[in-house]
Structures are given as structure tokens and as C-alpha cells.
Amino acid sequence: MTDEREVQEVLAHYVRATDRRDGKAQGALFTDDATVQIYAKSTAGDYEPVGEPLVGGRGVEYAVANFMPPHPPGGSSHHTTADHLVEVDGDRAHLNAQFIVFEVRPEAIRPIESGYYDTDLRRIDGNWKIVRHHVLMDVPVSR
């Protein structure tokens, strides 16, 4: 498998863990000192940080367990990613991909979020890990 494909698969595991609300699996994709920041698009079209950054895989695991609402009975979410731009330079990589999140309920499926994932990774002991992850939301996030 190519380095580019391995990097792309990290994002595939990330969105699947998010959909399952599996903080342990999602946190395992990050280094201990990784930073994760959500940004909301302003009316001027630039991005502003929302809240404080998460730090490390443990921070990600904690956030999934404590801040993401559980799915209601019969409900789920479904992330899709597209247009992956991957650059690899030795043991460092950059990934940028568009995303859409769908809310799945017994009565309907509807898009609820979209934006870009902008992510830096590093190969550590043969495995790609996320060291910086920015979630660039298309719609302003309430503060």
C-alpha cells in the first residue's frame, strides 16, 4: 500500500470511530501531544477557533465520551469524505479532505455538518499518527 493510501486510511478510521462514538479507537489515531481544534467560518469567510483545543489521544477519547451526544435509539451518524489531497514528505504527511456528516434517524437521513479536515500526520514506528487536526466547519458553530 502506498504512503498516500495509508494516510487516507487514517481519516477513514477516524470518521468510522466518530460515527460509532468510539473514543478509544479514535484517540488511538493521535499522538500524545497532538492538537485538535474546531473552527467556525465567520461571515467574512475566514475561520475562528471554537472552544479550546484538545490535546493528545486521551483528550480526543475524553471528548468523544463526554461531549458528543450518544445516538438515540435507532439512530446513527454517517460521515463521508471526498477530494482527499495528500502530500507525503518522508515521515511527515498532510491531508486535506472535504466532509459531510449525515444524521440517520428511522424517519429520515439529513446532512447536518460539512467542511474540511486539515490534518498533519507523522509516521511513528511504521504507523501514521495524527499530530494536528483542524476541523474547518462550513456553517458557523454556536458558541
Backbone as a printed PyTorch tensor [residue, N CA C, xyz], in Angstrom:
tensor([[[  0.8440,  -1.1640,   0.0000],
         [  0.0000,   0.0000,   0.0000],
         [  0.9030,   1.2450,   0.0000]],

        [[  0.5100,   2.2730,  -0.7310],
         [  1.3150,   3.4930,  -0.7930],
         [  1.1660,   4.3110,   0.4850]],

        [[  2.1270,   5.1750,   0.7370],
         [  2.0410,   6.0770,   1.8860],
         [  0.7830,   6.9360,   1.8080]],

        [[  0.4690,   7.4240,   0.6200],
         [ -0.7060,   8.2710,   0.4520],
         [ -1.9740,   7.5300,   0.8550]],

        [[ -2.0740,   6.2850,   0.4430],
         [ -3.2620,   5.4920,   0.7880],
         [ -3.3090,   5.2090,   2.2880]],

        [[ -2.1710,   4.9290,   2.9040],
         [ -2.1370,   4.7030,   4.3490],
         [ -2.6010,   5.9460,   5.1070]],

        [[ -2.1710,   7.1160,   4.6560],
         [ -2.5980,   8.3650,   5.2840],
         [ -4.1080,   8.5400,   5.1260]],

        [[ -4.6080,   8.2740,   3.9410],
         [ -6.0460,   8.3910,   3.6870],
         [ -6.8350,   7.4390,   4.5820]],

        [[ -6.2980,   6.2570,   4.8350],
         [ -6.9970,   5.2920,   5.6870],
         [ -7.0660,   5.7390,   7.1450]],

        [[ -6.1090,   6.5420,   7.5970],
         [ -6.2050,   7.0790,   8.9600],
         [ -7.4930,   7.8890,   9.0820]],

        [[ -7.7790,   8.7220,   8.0810],
         [ -9.0170,   9.5040,   8.1090],
         [-10.2440,   8.6040,   8.0310]],

        [[-10.1670,   7.5440,   7.2550],
         [-11.2930,   6.6060,   7.1700],
         [-11.5760,   5.9760,   8.5340]],

        [[-10.5270,   5.6020,   9.2540],
         [-10.7200,   5.0530,  10.6070],
         [-11.2520,   6.1210,  11.5600]],

        [[-10.7960,   7.3520,  11.4020],
         [-11.2410,   8.4690,  12.2430],
         [-12.7570,   8.6720,  12.1160]],

        [[-13.2580,   8.7720,  10.8790],
         [-14.6910,   9.0490,  10.7170],
         [-15.5450,   7.8580,  11.1470]],

        [[-15.0660,   6.6510,  10.9470],
         [-15.8330,   5.4930,  11.4020],
         [-15.8940,   5.4340,  12.9280]],

        [[-14.7880,   5.7620,  13.5930],
         [-14.7890,   5.7980,  15.0540],
         [-15.7280,   6.8930,  15.5590]],

        [[-15.7480,   8.0230,  14.8640],
         [-16.6700,   9.0980,  15.2360],
         [-18.1080,   8.6270,  15.1210]],

        [[-18.4480,   7.9900,  14.0120],
         [-19.8230,   7.5020,  13.8190],
         [-20.2210,   6.4870,  14.8830]],

        [[-19.2720,   5.6790,  15.3400],
         [-19.5670,   4.6700,  16.3780],
         [-19.4890,   5.2590,  17.7820]],

        [[-19.0290,   6.5150,  17.8990],
         [-18.7870,   7.1560,  19.2030],
         [-17.7710,   6.3350,  20.0000]],

        [[-16.7380,   5.8530,  19.3040],
         [-15.7000,   5.0200,  19.8900],
         [-14.4640,   5.8760,  20.1710]],

        [[-14.4640,   6.5190,  21.3300],
         [-13.3800,   7.4140,  21.6940],
         [-12.0380,   6.7310,  21.8100]],

        [[-12.0390,   5.5030,  22.2810],
         [-10.7720,   4.7750,  22.4210],
         [-10.1240,   4.5530,  21.0520]],

        [[-10.9090,   4.0830,  20.0900],
         [-10.3800,   3.8460,  18.7420],
         [ -9.9650,   5.1610,  18.0850]],

        [[-10.7560,   6.2060,  18.2850],
         [-10.4180,   7.4850,  17.6830],
         [ -9.1650,   8.0680,  18.3250]],

        [[ -9.0840,   8.0270,  19.6410],
         [ -7.9140,   8.5530,  20.3410],
         [ -6.6310,   7.8450,  19.9570]],

        [[ -6.7150,   6.5660,  19.6330],
         [ -5.5280,   5.7890,  19.2640],
         [ -4.9000,   6.2700,  17.9580]],

        [[ -5.6080,   7.0690,  17.1820],
         [ -5.0970,   7.5800,  15.9110],
         [ -4.2020,   8.8020,  16.0930]],

        [[ -4.1370,   9.3340,  17.3150],
         [ -3.4220,  10.5810,  17.6000],
         [ -2.1740,  10.3240,  18.4290]],

        [[ -1.1780,  11.2140,  18.2920],
         [ -0.0170,  11.1750,  19.1780],
         [ -0.4310,  11.7350,  20.5380]],

        [[  0.4110,  11.5150,  21.5310],
         [  0.1170,  12.0110,  22.8780],
         [  0.0920,  13.5260,  22.9580]],

        [[  0.8000,  14.2050,  22.0450],
         [  0.8490,  15.6620,  22.0870],
         [  0.1220,  16.3150,  20.9060]],

        [[ -0.6920,  15.5600,  20.2080],
         [ -1.4420,  16.1000,  19.0780],
         [ -2.3780,  17.2150,  19.5420]],

        [[ -2.6720,  18.1280,  18.6340],
         [ -3.6640,  19.1570,  18.9330],
         [ -4.8230,  19.0340,  17.9560]],

        [[ -6.0240,  19.2460,  18.4760],
         [ -7.2450,  19.1980,  17.6810],
         [ -8.0040,  20.4930,  17.9500]],

        [[ -8.3630,  21.1900,  16.8860],
         [ -9.0960,  22.4410,  17.0400],
         [-10.2300,  22.4900,  16.0320]],

        [[-11.4010,  22.9050,  16.5000],
         [-12.5510,  23.1340,  15.6290],
         [-12.5950,  24.6200,  15.3120]],

        [[-12.9080,  24.9170,  14.0630],
         [-13.0350,  26.2970,  13.6110],
         [-14.4020,  26.4860,  12.9630]],

        [[-14.9930,  27.6580,  13.1810],
         [-16.2490,  28.0170,  12.5330],
         [-15.9600,  29.0960,  11.5030]],

        [[-16.6570,  29.0400,  10.3970],
         [-16.4910,  30.0530,   9.3630],
         [-17.2170,  31.3240,   9.8090]],

        [[-16.5400,  32.4510,   9.7040],
         [-17.1590,  33.7310,  10.0540],
         [-17.9330,  34.2530,   8.8550]],

        [[-18.6890,  35.3190,   9.0730],
         [-19.4230,  35.9170,   7.9600],
         [-18.4740,  36.5080,   6.9210]],

        [[-17.2370,  36.8260,   7.3280],
         [-16.2340,  37.3390,   6.3770],
         [-15.5870,  36.2200,   5.5770]],

        [[-15.8600,  34.9590,   5.9400],
         [-15.3230,  33.8290,   5.1950],
         [-14.0500,  33.2380,   5.7470]],

        [[-13.5020,  33.8220,   6.8200],
         [-12.3190,  33.2240,   7.4270],
         [-12.7650,  32.3220,   8.5760]],

        [[-11.8170,  31.6690,   9.2160],
         [-12.1500,  30.7120,  10.2700],
         [-11.7020,  31.2340,  11.6260]],

        [[-12.5530,  31.0150,  12.6290],
         [-12.2580,  31.4040,  14.0010],
         [-12.3280,  30.1660,  14.8800]],

        [[-11.3870,  30.0160,  15.8270],
         [-11.4340,  28.8350,  16.7000],
         [-12.6850,  28.8260,  17.5600]],

        [[-13.1790,  27.6220,  17.8010],
         [-14.3310,  27.4180,  18.6710],
         [-13.8430,  26.6050,  19.8660]],

        [[-13.9280,  27.1690,  21.0450],
         [-13.5050,  26.4570,  22.2400],
         [-12.0020,  26.2890,  22.2970]],

        [[-11.5900,  25.5170,  23.2700],
         [-10.1730,  25.2470,  23.4930],
         [ -9.7490,  24.0190,  22.6900]],

        [[ -8.4840,  23.9620,  22.2950],
         [ -8.0300,  22.7670,  21.5740],
         [ -7.9820,  21.5510,  22.4920]],

        [[ -8.1790,  20.3930,  21.8970],
         [ -7.9700,  19.1260,  22.5960],
         [ -6.4990,  18.7700,  22.4460]],

        [[ -5.9680,  18.0760,  23.4260],
         [ -4.5630,  17.6790,  23.3620],
         [ -4.4530,  16.1650,  23.4990]],

        [[ -3.8070,  15.5530,  22.5290],
         [ -3.4730,  14.1350,  22.5750],
         [ -4.6480,  13.1930,  22.3870]],

        [[ -4.2800,  11.9320,  22.2080],
         [ -5.2820,  10.8910,  22.0430],
         [ -6.2180,  10.7770,  23.2380]],

        [[ -5.6930,  11.0060,  24.4260],
         [ -6.5550,  10.9470,  25.6200],
         [ -7.5730,  12.0730,  25.6240]],

        [[ -7.1760,  13.2560,  25.1640],
         [ -8.1170,  14.3600,  25.0590],
         [ -9.2250,  14.0650,  24.0680]],

        [[ -8.8620,  13.4520,  22.9570],
         [ -9.8530,  13.0690,  21.9450],
         [-10.7980,  12.0210,  22.5260]],

        [[-10.2430,  11.0110,  23.1700],
         [-11.0770,   9.9610,  23.7730],
         [-12.0430,  10.5620,  24.7910]],

        [[-11.5690,  11.4660,  25.6250],
         [-12.4070,  12.1100,  26.6370],
         [-13.5250,  12.9120,  25.9740]],

        [[-13.1850,  13.6650,  24.9310],
         [-14.1870,  14.4860,  24.2540],
         [-15.2870,  13.6350,  23.6260]],

        [[-14.9070,  12.5290,  23.0000],
         [-15.9100,  11.6570,  22.3830],
         [-16.8460,  11.1010,  23.4610]],

        [[-16.2760,  10.6890,  24.5820],
         [-17.0850,  10.0900,  25.6570],
         [-17.9340,  11.1150,  26.3940]],

        [[-17.4780,  12.3640,  26.4790],
         [-18.1550,  13.3230,  27.3440],
         [-18.8380,  14.4930,  26.6390]],

        [[-18.4890,  14.7670,  25.3870],
         [-19.0740,  15.9180,  24.7080],
         [-19.9480,  15.5540,  23.5190]],

        [[-19.7120,  14.3960,  22.9160],
         [-20.5330,  14.0020,  21.7740],
         [-21.7920,  13.3190,  22.2940]],

        [[-22.9430,  13.7950,  21.8900],
         [-24.1670,  13.1540,  22.3710],
         [-24.2970,  11.7390,  21.8060]],

        [[-24.7860,  10.8180,  22.6130],
         [-24.9970,   9.4650,  22.0800],
         [-26.1080,   9.4970,  21.0340]],

        [[-26.0830,   8.5350,  20.1650],
         [-27.1460,   8.4330,  19.1760],
         [-28.4200,   7.9670,  19.8720]],

        [[-29.5680,   8.4740,  19.4320],
         [-30.8270,   7.9940,  20.0130],
         [-31.1160,   6.5700,  19.5380]],

        [[-32.0200,   5.8690,  20.2080],
         [-32.3750,   4.5150,  19.7570],
         [-32.7680,   4.5280,  18.2680]],

        [[-32.1680,   3.6410,  17.5210],
         [-32.4430,   3.5450,  16.0930],
         [-31.7240,   4.5860,  15.2450]],

        [[-30.9240,   5.4390,  15.8850],
         [-30.2500,   6.4990,  15.1540],
         [-28.7590,   6.2590,  15.0430]],

        [[-28.1260,   6.9770,  14.1500],
         [-26.6820,   6.9090,  13.9790],
         [-26.2300,   8.1470,  13.2180]],

        [[-24.9550,   8.2010,  12.9220],
         [-24.4420,   9.2390,  12.0340],
         [-23.5940,   8.5540,  10.9720]],

        [[-23.3820,   9.2880,   9.8950],
         [-22.5980,   8.7360,   8.8030],
         [-21.7620,   9.8560,   8.2000]],

        [[-20.4490,   9.7440,   8.3500],
         [-19.5090,  10.6960,   7.7640],
         [-19.1030,  10.2300,   6.3740]],

        [[-19.0420,  11.1570,   5.4670],
         [-18.4480,  10.8720,   4.1700],
         [-17.3130,  11.8690,   3.9550]],

        [[-16.2380,  11.4310,   3.3300],
         [-15.1400,  12.3210,   2.9820],
         [-14.8830,  12.1990,   1.4870]],

        [[-14.3520,  13.2840,   0.9190],
         [-14.1090,  13.2880,  -0.5250],
         [-12.9670,  14.2360,  -0.8510]],

        [[-12.4870,  14.1080,  -2.0770],
         [-11.4710,  15.0120,  -2.6190],
         [-10.2520,  15.1180,  -1.7120]],

        [[ -9.7200,  13.9630,  -1.3390],
         [ -8.5460,  13.9030,  -0.4610],
         [ -7.3120,  14.4400,  -1.1880]],

        [[ -6.6880,  15.4280,  -0.5710],
         [ -5.4110,  15.9340,  -1.0530],
         [ -4.3610,  15.4600,  -0.0610]],

        [[ -3.4270,  14.6380,  -0.5100],
         [ -2.4320,  14.0390,   0.3790],
         [ -1.0450,  14.3770,  -0.1450]],

        [[ -0.2120,  14.9040,   0.7600],
         [  1.1920,  15.1640,   0.4530],
         [  2.0330,  14.4200,   1.4740]],

        [[  2.9870,  13.6360,   1.0120],
         [  3.8790,  12.8880,   1.8970],
         [  5.3030,  13.3460,   1.6470]],

        [[  6.0050,  13.6290,   2.7370],
         [  7.4120,  14.0110,   2.6730],
         [  8.1460,  13.2070,   3.7330]],

        [[  8.6610,  12.0440,   3.3360],
         [  9.3320,  11.1690,   4.2960],
         [  8.3660,  10.6320,   5.3290]],

        [[  8.6100,  10.9730,   6.5920],
         [  7.7550,  10.5060,   7.6830],
         [  6.7380,  11.5470,   8.1160]],

        [[  6.5290,  12.5470,   7.2940],
         [  5.5240,  13.5810,   7.5790],
         [  4.5340,  13.6240,   6.4220]],

        [[  3.2740,  13.9130,   6.7610],
         [  2.2530,  13.9840,   5.7250],
         [  1.2320,  15.0530,   6.0760]],

        [[  0.5720,  15.5400,   5.0430],
         [ -0.5250,  16.4940,   5.1970],
         [ -1.7080,  15.9560,   4.4040]],

        [[ -2.8770,  16.0320,   5.0140],
         [ -4.1170,  15.5570,   4.3940],
         [ -5.1690,  16.6380,   4.5170]],

        [[ -5.8510,  16.9250,   3.4350],
         [ -6.9780,  17.8480,   3.4570],
         [ -8.0980,  17.1570,   2.7000]],

        [[ -9.2790,  17.0910,   3.3220],
         [-10.4080,  16.4160,   2.6940],
         [-11.7030,  17.1260,   3.0600]],

        [[-12.6370,  17.1240,   2.1280],
         [-13.9690,  17.6320,   2.4070],
         [-14.7400,  16.5720,   3.1890]],

        [[-15.6970,  17.0290,   4.0250],
         [-16.5470,  16.0630,   4.7200],
         [-17.9820,  16.5580,   4.7880]],

        [[-18.8830,  15.6050,   4.8900],
         [-20.2960,  15.8400,   5.1860],
         [-20.6960,  14.8150,   6.2300]],

        [[-21.4320,  15.2600,   7.2290],
         [-21.9580,  14.3630,   8.2580],
         [-23.4680,  14.2930,   8.0820]],

        [[-23.9700,  13.0660,   8.0230],
         [-25.4050,  12.8440,   7.9260],
         [-25.9280,  12.3360,   9.2610]],

        [[-27.0500,  12.8710,   9.6750],
         [-27.7760,  12.3570,  10.8300],
         [-28.7520,  11.3080,  10.2980]],

        [[-28.6610,  10.1060,  10.8650],
         [-29.5090,   8.9960,  10.4140],
         [-30.5260,   8.7020,  11.5100]],

        [[-31.7940,   8.8200,  11.1610],
         [-32.8860,   8.5280,  12.0870],
         [-33.8630,   7.5930,  11.3860]],

        [[-34.6630,   6.8660,  12.1450],
         [-35.5990,   5.9450,  11.4810],
         [-36.4990,   6.6330,  10.4600]],

        [[-36.8200,   7.9010,  10.6930],
         [-37.7420,   8.5900,   9.7980],
         [-37.0670,   9.3780,   8.6710]],

        [[-35.7430,   9.6450,   8.8050],
         [-35.0910,  10.4720,   7.7860],
         [-33.5720,  10.4370,   7.9220]],

        [[-32.9250,  10.7600,   6.8280],
         [-31.4710,  10.9750,   6.8040],
         [-31.2730,  12.3880,   6.2670]],

        [[-30.4760,  13.1930,   7.0100],
         [-30.2610,  14.5640,   6.5600],
         [-28.8370,  15.0230,   6.8680]],

        [[-28.2920,  15.8610,   6.0010],
         [-26.9560,  16.3950,   6.2850],
         [-27.0410,  17.4060,   7.4290]],

        [[-26.0510,  17.3400,   8.3450],
         [-26.0670,  18.2660,   9.4850],
         [-24.7790,  19.0690,   9.6210]],

        [[-23.6950,  18.6180,   9.0150],
         [-22.4220,  19.3310,   9.0850],
         [-21.6490,  19.1070,   7.7990]],

        [[-20.8190,  20.0910,   7.4770],
         [-19.8990,  19.9250,   6.3530],
         [-18.7110,  20.8470,   6.5670]],

        [[-17.6520,  20.5390,   5.8600],
         [-16.4560,  21.3680,   5.9650],
         [-15.2510,  20.6260,   5.4360]],

        [[-14.1000,  20.9300,   6.0440],
         [-12.8340,  20.3230,   5.6460],
         [-12.1060,  19.7980,   6.8690]],

        [[-11.4570,  18.6770,   6.7080],
         [-10.4880,  18.2040,   7.6900],
         [ -9.1160,  18.5980,   7.1430]],

        [[ -8.3300,  19.2780,   7.9540],
         [ -6.9880,  19.6860,   7.5720],
         [ -6.0460,  19.1040,   8.6160]],

        [[ -5.2500,  18.1290,   8.2260],
         [ -4.5830,  17.2450,   9.1780],
         [ -3.1160,  17.0330,   8.8260]],

        [[ -2.2660,  17.1050,   9.8390],
         [ -0.8580,  16.7420,   9.7110],
         [ -0.6400,  15.4230,  10.4260]],

        [[  0.1620,  14.5610,   9.8170],
         [  0.4560,  13.2500,  10.3910],
         [  1.9600,  13.0190,  10.4070]],

        [[  2.3670,  12.1060,  11.2530],
         [  3.7700,  11.6950,  11.3260],
         [  3.8070,  10.1740,  11.4290]],

        [[  4.7660,   9.5710,  10.7260],
         [  4.9310,   8.1180,  10.8140],
         [  5.8050,   7.8300,  12.0370]],

        [[  5.2580,   7.0380,  12.9480],
         [  5.9570,   6.6720,  14.1810],
         [  5.9470,   5.1550,  14.2820]],

        [[  7.1250,   4.5710,  14.3530],
         [  7.2480,   3.1080,  14.4240],
         [  6.4380,   2.4170,  13.3310]],

        [[  6.4520,   3.0100,  12.1360],
         [  5.7910,   2.3980,  10.9890],
         [  4.3090,   2.7080,  10.8540]],

        [[  3.7260,   3.4440,  11.8050],
         [  2.2950,   3.7550,  11.7590],
         [  2.0840,   5.2650,  11.6560]],

        [[  1.1350,   5.6750,  10.8050],
         [  0.8080,   7.0890,  10.6860],
         [ -0.0770,   7.4920,  11.8530]],

        [[  0.2840,   8.5970,  12.5140],
         [ -0.4740,   9.1450,  13.6360],
         [ -0.7640,  10.6180,  13.3550]],

        [[ -1.8960,  11.0740,  13.8210],
         [ -2.2830,  12.4680,  13.6600],
         [ -1.5580,  13.3080,  14.7080]],

        [[ -0.9150,  14.3950,  14.2470],
         [ -0.2310,  15.3060,  15.1680],
         [ -0.9370,  16.6660,  15.2600]],

        [[ -1.7130,  17.0120,  14.2260],
         [ -2.5050,  18.2430,  14.2280],
         [ -3.7310,  18.0060,  13.3750]],

        [[ -4.9060,  18.3300,  13.9440],
         [ -6.1510,  18.0810,  13.2280],
         [ -7.0440,  19.3020,  13.3930]],

        [[ -7.3290,  19.9630,  12.2680],
         [ -8.2300,  21.1080,  12.2830],
         [ -9.5170,  20.7230,  11.5660]],

        [[-10.6360,  21.0140,  12.2150],
         [-11.9470,  20.7860,  11.6350],
         [-12.4820,  22.1540,  11.2480]],

        [[-12.5700,  22.3880,   9.9550],
         [-12.9830,  23.6940,   9.4230],
         [-14.4400,  23.5960,   8.9990]],

        [[-15.3330,  24.0790,   9.8560],
         [-16.7710,  23.9550,   9.6170],
         [-17.2390,  24.9780,   8.5980]],

        [[-18.1430,  24.5540,   7.6890],
         [-18.7320,  25.4750,   6.7040],
         [-19.7250,  26.4270,   7.3480]],

        [[-20.4910,  25.9530,   8.2920],
         [-21.5240,  26.7350,   8.9380],
         [-21.0160,  27.1850,  10.3000]],

        [[-21.2710,  28.4310,  10.6570],
         [-20.8330,  28.8700,  11.9780],
         [-21.3650,  27.9520,  13.0860]],

        [[-20.4920,  27.6460,  14.0270],
         [-20.8650,  26.8150,  15.1630],
         [-21.3030,  27.7390,  16.2890]],

        [[-22.3970,  27.4040,  16.9630],
         [-22.8650,  28.2500,  18.0630],
         [-21.8500,  28.2350,  19.1840]],

        [[-21.6910,  29.3450,  19.8050],
         [-20.6970,  29.4930,  20.8680],
         [-21.3470,  29.5260,  22.2170]]])
